[in-house]
Amino acid sequence: MADSTNTLHVQICYAMHGVQTLRELNVPVDTTLLEAIHQSGLLRQMPEIDLTVSRVGIYGKLKSLDTMLREHDRVEIYRPLVADPKDSRRMRASKREDKKAR
């Protein structure tokens, strides 16, 4: 357990198709989201992660890389979307309507 006066216990999460990575680490109290990602080693292990393109967040809420972390934060690195969710929904709805019309 982290010493609450000097360090924070945080998690760094990244998921891609078929691979989910969760790293737990203790970081100094004044650590930013970017610094924690670097300390986790994920960028070395998964060079496809590009923080200039990928969005990041804490518990599903988008955050900037300079956000200061708090105890028990779960930092999430999000992959770029392959397809626009609205376009995908429209295509599925269109297919359903085509089936009904037959």
CSV table of N, CA and C in Angstrom, one decimal:
chain,number,residue,atom,x,y,z
A,1,MET,N,0.8,-1.2,0.0
A,1,MET,CA,0.0,0.0,0.0
A,1,MET,C,0.9,1.2,0.0
A,2,ALA,N,0.5,2.3,-0.7
A,2,ALA,CA,1.3,3.5,-0.8
A,2,ALA,C,1.2,4.3,0.4
A,3,ASP,N,2.3,4.9,0.7
A,3,ASP,CA,2.4,5.9,1.9
A,3,ASP,C,1.6,7.1,1.4
A,4,SER,N,0.5,7.4,2.1
A,4,SER,CA,-0.4,8.4,1.6
A,4,SER,C,0.2,9.8,1.7
A,5,THR,N,1.3,10.0,2.4
A,5,THR,CA,1.9,11.3,2.4
A,5,THR,C,2.9,11.6,1.3
A,6,ASN,N,3.4,10.5,0.7
A,6,ASN,CA,4.4,10.7,-0.4
A,6,ASN,C,4.1,10.1,-1.7
A,7,THR,N,3.3,9.1,-1.8
A,7,THR,CA,3.0,8.4,-3.0
A,7,THR,C,1.5,8.1,-3.2
A,8,LEU,N,1.2,7.9,-4.5
A,8,LEU,CA,-0.2,7.5,-4.8
A,8,LEU,C,-0.2,6.2,-5.5
A,9,HIS,N,-1.2,5.4,-5.3
A,9,HIS,CA,-1.4,4.1,-5.9
A,9,HIS,C,-2.3,4.3,-7.1
A,10,VAL,N,-1.9,4.1,-8.3
A,10,VAL,CA,-2.7,4.3,-9.5
A,10,VAL,C,-2.6,3.1,-10.5
A,11,GLN,N,-3.5,3.1,-11.4
A,11,GLN,CA,-3.5,2.0,-12.4
A,11,GLN,C,-3.5,2.7,-13.8
A,12,ILE,N,-2.8,2.0,-14.7
A,12,ILE,CA,-2.7,2.5,-16.1
A,12,ILE,C,-3.3,1.3,-17.0
A,13,CYS,N,-4.3,1.7,-17.8
A,13,CYS,CA,-5.0,0.7,-18.6
A,13,CYS,C,-4.9,1.0,-20.1
A,14,TYR,N,-4.8,-0.1,-20.8
A,14,TYR,CA,-4.8,0.0,-22.3
A,14,TYR,C,-5.4,-1.3,-22.8
A,15,ALA,N,-6.3,-1.2,-23.8
A,15,ALA,CA,-6.9,-2.4,-24.4
A,15,ALA,C,-6.9,-2.2,-25.9
A,16,MET,N,-6.5,-3.3,-26.5
A,16,MET,CA,-6.6,-3.4,-28.0
A,16,MET,C,-7.3,-4.8,-28.2
A,17,HIS,N,-7.6,-5.0,-29.4
A,17,HIS,CA,-8.3,-6.3,-29.7
A,17,HIS,C,-7.5,-7.5,-29.2
A,18,GLY,N,-8.1,-8.2,-28.3
A,18,GLY,CA,-7.5,-9.4,-27.8
A,18,GLY,C,-6.5,-9.2,-26.7
A,19,VAL,N,-6.1,-8.0,-26.4
A,19,VAL,CA,-5.1,-7.7,-25.4
A,19,VAL,C,-5.5,-6.6,-24.5
A,20,GLN,N,-5.6,-6.9,-23.2
A,20,GLN,CA,-5.9,-5.9,-22.2
A,20,GLN,C,-4.7,-5.8,-21.2
A,21,THR,N,-4.2,-4.6,-21.0
A,21,THR,CA,-3.1,-4.4,-20.1
A,21,THR,C,-3.5,-3.5,-18.9
A,22,LEU,N,-3.2,-3.9,-17.7
A,22,LEU,CA,-3.5,-3.1,-16.5
A,22,LEU,C,-2.2,-3.1,-15.7
A,23,ARG,N,-1.7,-2.0,-15.5
A,23,ARG,CA,-0.4,-1.8,-14.7
A,23,ARG,C,-0.8,-1.1,-13.4
A,24,GLU,N,-0.4,-1.6,-12.3
A,24,GLU,CA,-0.5,-0.9,-11.0
A,24,GLU,C,0.8,-0.3,-10.6
A,25,LEU,N,0.9,0.9,-10.2
A,25,LEU,CA,2.1,1.5,-9.7
A,25,LEU,C,2.0,2.5,-8.7
A,26,ASN,N,3.0,2.8,-8.0
A,26,ASN,CA,3.0,3.9,-7.0
A,26,ASN,C,3.9,5.0,-7.6
A,27,VAL,N,3.3,6.2,-7.5
A,27,VAL,CA,4.0,7.3,-8.1
A,27,VAL,C,4.0,8.5,-7.1
A,28,PRO,N,4.9,9.4,-7.2
A,28,PRO,CA,5.0,10.5,-6.3
A,28,PRO,C,3.7,11.3,-6.4
A,29,VAL,N,3.3,12.0,-5.3
A,29,VAL,CA,2.1,12.8,-5.2
A,29,VAL,C,1.9,13.8,-6.3
A,30,ASP,N,2.9,14.4,-6.8
A,30,ASP,CA,2.8,15.5,-7.8
A,30,ASP,C,3.0,14.9,-9.2
A,31,THR,N,2.6,13.7,-9.5
A,31,THR,CA,2.8,13.1,-10.8
A,31,THR,C,1.6,13.4,-11.7
A,32,THR,N,1.9,13.7,-13.0
A,32,THR,CA,0.9,14.0,-14.0
A,32,THR,C,0.5,12.7,-14.7
A,33,LEU,N,-0.6,12.7,-15.4
A,33,LEU,CA,-1.1,11.6,-16.1
A,33,LEU,C,0.0,11.1,-17.1
A,34,LEU,N,0.7,12.0,-17.8
A,34,LEU,CA,1.7,11.7,-18.8
A,34,LEU,C,2.9,11.0,-18.1
A,35,GLU,N,3.3,11.5,-17.0
A,35,GLU,CA,4.5,11.0,-16.3
A,35,GLU,C,4.1,9.5,-15.8
A,36,ALA,N,2.9,9.3,-15.3
A,36,ALA,CA,2.5,8.0,-14.9
A,36,ALA,C,2.5,7.0,-16.1
A,37,ILE,N,2.1,7.4,-17.2
A,37,ILE,CA,2.1,6.5,-18.4
A,37,ILE,C,3.5,6.2,-18.7
A,38,HIS,N,4.4,7.1,-18.7
A,38,HIS,CA,5.8,6.8,-19.0
A,38,HIS,C,6.4,5.9,-18.0
A,39,GLN,N,6.1,6.1,-16.7
A,39,GLN,CA,6.6,5.2,-15.6
A,39,GLN,C,6.1,3.8,-15.7
A,40,SER,N,4.9,3.6,-16.3
A,40,SER,CA,4.3,2.3,-16.4
A,40,SER,C,5.1,1.4,-17.4
A,41,GLY,N,5.8,2.0,-18.3
A,41,GLY,CA,6.5,1.2,-19.3
A,41,GLY,C,5.7,0.8,-20.5
A,42,LEU,N,4.4,1.2,-20.5
A,42,LEU,CA,3.5,0.8,-21.6
A,42,LEU,C,4.0,1.3,-23.0
A,43,LEU,N,4.5,2.5,-23.0
A,43,LEU,CA,4.9,3.1,-24.3
A,43,LEU,C,6.1,2.3,-24.9
A,44,ARG,N,7.0,1.7,-24.0
A,44,ARG,CA,8.1,0.9,-24.5
A,44,ARG,C,7.5,-0.5,-25.0
A,45,GLN,N,6.6,-1.0,-24.3
A,45,GLN,CA,6.0,-2.4,-24.6
A,45,GLN,C,5.1,-2.3,-25.8
A,46,MET,N,4.4,-1.2,-26.0
A,46,MET,CA,3.4,-1.1,-27.1
A,46,MET,C,3.7,0.2,-27.9
A,47,PRO,N,4.7,0.1,-28.8
A,47,PRO,CA,5.1,1.3,-29.5
A,47,PRO,C,4.0,1.9,-30.4
A,48,GLU,N,2.9,1.1,-30.6
A,48,GLU,CA,1.8,1.6,-31.5
A,48,GLU,C,1.0,2.7,-30.7
A,49,ILE,N,1.2,2.8,-29.4
A,49,ILE,CA,0.5,3.9,-28.7
A,49,ILE,C,1.2,5.2,-29.0
A,50,ASP,N,0.4,6.1,-29.6
A,50,ASP,CA,0.9,7.5,-29.9
A,50,ASP,C,0.0,8.5,-29.2
A,51,LEU,N,0.6,9.0,-28.1
A,51,LEU,CA,-0.1,10.0,-27.3
A,51,LEU,C,-0.4,11.3,-27.9
A,52,THR,N,0.1,11.5,-29.1
A,52,THR,CA,-0.3,12.7,-29.9
A,52,THR,C,-1.6,12.5,-30.6
A,53,VAL,N,-2.0,11.3,-30.7
A,53,VAL,CA,-3.2,10.9,-31.4
A,53,VAL,C,-4.3,10.3,-30.4
A,54,SER,N,-3.8,9.4,-29.5
A,54,SER,CA,-4.7,8.7,-28.6
A,54,SER,C,-5.2,9.7,-27.5
A,55,ARG,N,-6.4,9.6,-27.2
A,55,ARG,CA,-7.0,10.4,-26.1
A,55,ARG,C,-6.7,9.6,-24.8
A,56,VAL,N,-6.7,10.3,-23.7
A,56,VAL,CA,-6.5,9.7,-22.4
A,56,VAL,C,-7.6,10.2,-21.4
A,57,GLY,N,-7.8,9.4,-20.4
A,57,GLY,CA,-8.8,9.8,-19.4
A,57,GLY,C,-8.6,9.1,-18.1
A,58,ILE,N,-9.4,9.5,-17.1
A,58,ILE,CA,-9.5,8.9,-15.8
A,58,ILE,C,-10.9,8.4,-15.5
A,59,TYR,N,-11.1,7.1,-15.3
A,59,TYR,CA,-12.4,6.6,-15.1
A,59,TYR,C,-13.4,7.0,-16.2
A,60,GLY,N,-13.0,6.9,-17.4
A,60,GLY,CA,-14.0,7.2,-18.5
A,60,GLY,C,-14.2,8.7,-18.8
A,61,LYS,N,-13.5,9.6,-18.2
A,61,LYS,CA,-13.7,11.0,-18.4
A,61,LYS,C,-12.4,11.5,-19.1
A,62,LEU,N,-12.5,12.2,-20.2
A,62,LEU,CA,-11.3,12.6,-20.9
A,62,LEU,C,-10.6,13.7,-20.1
A,63,LYS,N,-9.3,13.5,-20.1
A,63,LYS,CA,-8.4,14.4,-19.3
A,63,LYS,C,-7.2,14.8,-20.2
A,64,SER,N,-6.5,15.9,-19.8
A,64,SER,CA,-5.3,16.3,-20.6
A,64,SER,C,-4.1,15.6,-19.9
A,65,LEU,N,-3.0,15.5,-20.7
A,65,LEU,CA,-1.9,14.8,-20.2
A,65,LEU,C,-1.2,15.5,-19.0
A,66,ASP,N,-1.5,16.7,-18.8
A,66,ASP,CA,-0.9,17.4,-17.6
A,66,ASP,C,-1.8,17.4,-16.4
A,67,THR,N,-2.8,16.6,-16.4
A,67,THR,CA,-3.7,16.4,-15.2
A,67,THR,C,-2.9,15.8,-14.1
A,68,MET,N,-3.0,16.3,-12.9
A,68,MET,CA,-2.4,15.8,-11.7
A,68,MET,C,-3.2,14.6,-11.2
A,69,LEU,N,-2.5,13.5,-10.9
A,69,LEU,CA,-3.2,12.3,-10.4
A,69,LEU,C,-3.6,12.4,-8.9
A,70,ARG,N,-4.6,11.6,-8.6
A,70,ARG,CA,-5.0,11.4,-7.2
A,70,ARG,C,-5.0,10.0,-6.8
A,71,GLU,N,-5.1,9.7,-5.6
A,71,GLU,CA,-5.0,8.3,-5.1
A,71,GLU,C,-6.1,7.5,-5.7
A,72,HIS,N,-5.7,6.3,-6.2
A,72,HIS,CA,-6.5,5.3,-6.8
A,72,HIS,C,-7.1,5.7,-8.2
A,73,ASP,N,-6.5,6.6,-8.8
A,73,ASP,CA,-7.0,7.0,-10.2
A,73,ASP,C,-6.7,5.8,-11.1
A,74,ARG,N,-7.6,5.6,-12.1
A,74,ARG,CA,-7.3,4.6,-13.2
A,74,ARG,C,-7.2,5.4,-14.4
A,75,VAL,N,-5.9,5.5,-14.9
A,75,VAL,CA,-5.6,6.2,-16.1
A,75,VAL,C,-5.9,5.2,-17.3
A,76,GLU,N,-6.7,5.7,-18.3
A,76,GLU,CA,-7.1,4.9,-19.4
A,76,GLU,C,-6.5,5.6,-20.7
A,77,ILE,N,-5.9,4.8,-21.6
A,77,ILE,CA,-5.4,5.2,-22.9
A,77,ILE,C,-6.4,4.7,-23.9
A,78,TYR,N,-7.0,5.6,-24.6
A,78,TYR,CA,-8.1,5.2,-25.6
A,78,TYR,C,-7.5,5.1,-27.0
A,79,ARG,N,-7.9,4.0,-27.7
A,79,ARG,CA,-7.5,3.9,-29.1
A,79,ARG,C,-8.3,4.8,-30.0
A,80,PRO,N,-7.8,5.2,-31.1
A,80,PRO,CA,-8.6,6.0,-32.1
A,80,PRO,C,-9.8,5.1,-32.6
A,81,LEU,N,-10.9,5.7,-32.8
A,81,LEU,CA,-12.1,4.9,-33.3
A,81,LEU,C,-11.8,4.5,-34.8
A,82,VAL,N,-12.2,3.3,-35.1
A,82,VAL,CA,-12.1,2.7,-36.4
A,82,VAL,C,-13.2,3.3,-37.3
A,83,ALA,N,-14.4,3.4,-36.7
A,83,ALA,CA,-15.5,3.9,-37.5
A,83,ALA,C,-16.3,4.9,-36.6
A,84,ASP,N,-17.0,5.8,-37.2
A,84,ASP,CA,-17.8,6.7,-36.5
A,84,ASP,C,-19.0,6.0,-35.9
A,85,PRO,N,-19.3,6.0,-34.6
A,85,PRO,CA,-20.4,5.3,-34.0
A,85,PRO,C,-21.7,5.7,-34.6
A,86,LYS,N,-21.9,6.9,-34.9
A,86,LYS,CA,-23.2,7.3,-35.5
A,86,LYS,C,-23.4,6.7,-36.9
A,87,ASP,N,-22.3,6.7,-37.7
A,87,ASP,CA,-22.4,6.0,-39.0
A,87,ASP,C,-22.7,4.5,-38.9
A,88,SER,N,-22.1,3.9,-37.9
A,88,SER,CA,-22.3,2.5,-37.7
A,88,SER,C,-23.7,2.2,-37.3
A,89,ARG,N,-24.3,3.0,-36.4
A,89,ARG,CA,-25.7,2.8,-36.0
A,89,ARG,C,-26.6,3.0,-37.2
A,90,ARG,N,-26.4,4.0,-38.0
A,90,ARG,CA,-27.2,4.3,-39.2
A,90,ARG,C,-27.2,3.1,-40.2
A,91,MET,N,-26.0,2.5,-40.4
A,91,MET,CA,-25.9,1.4,-41.3
A,91,MET,C,-26.6,0.2,-40.7
A,92,ARG,N,-26.6,-0.1,-39.4
A,92,ARG,CA,-27.3,-1.2,-38.8
A,92,ARG,C,-28.8,-1.0,-38.9
A,93,ALA,N,-29.3,0.2,-38.7
A,93,ALA,CA,-30.7,0.6,-38.8
A,93,ALA,C,-31.2,0.4,-40.2
A,94,SER,N,-30.4,0.8,-41.2
A,94,SER,CA,-30.7,0.7,-42.6
A,94,SER,C,-30.8,-0.8,-43.0
A,95,LYS,N,-29.9,-1.6,-42.5
A,95,LYS,CA,-30.0,-3.1,-42.8
A,95,LYS,C,-31.3,-3.7,-42.2
A,96,ARG,N,-31.6,-3.3,-40.9
A,96,ARG,CA,-32.8,-3.8,-40.3
A,96,ARG,C,-34.1,-3.4,-41.1
A,97,GLU,N,-34.1,-2.2,-41.6
A,97,GLU,CA,-35.3,-1.7,-42.4
A,97,GLU,C,-35.4,-2.5,-43.7
A,98,ASP,N,-34.2,-2.7,-44.3
A,98,ASP,CA,-34.2,-3.5,-45.5
A,98,ASP,C,-34.8,-4.9,-45.3
A,99,LYS,N,-34.4,-5.5,-44.2
A,99,LYS,CA,-34.9,-6.9,-43.9
A,99,LYS,C,-36.4,-6.8,-43.7
A,100,LYS,N,-36.9,-5.8,-43.0
A,100,LYS,CA,-38.4,-5.7,-42.7
A,100,LYS,C,-39.1,-5.5,-44.0
A,101,ALA,N,-38.5,-4.8,-45.0
A,101,ALA,CA,-39.2,-4.5,-46.2
A,101,ALA,C,-39.4,-5.7,-47.1
A,102,ARG,N,-38.6,-6.7,-46.9
A,102,ARG,CA,-38.6,-7.9,-47.7
A,102,ARG,C,-39.8,-8.8,-47.4
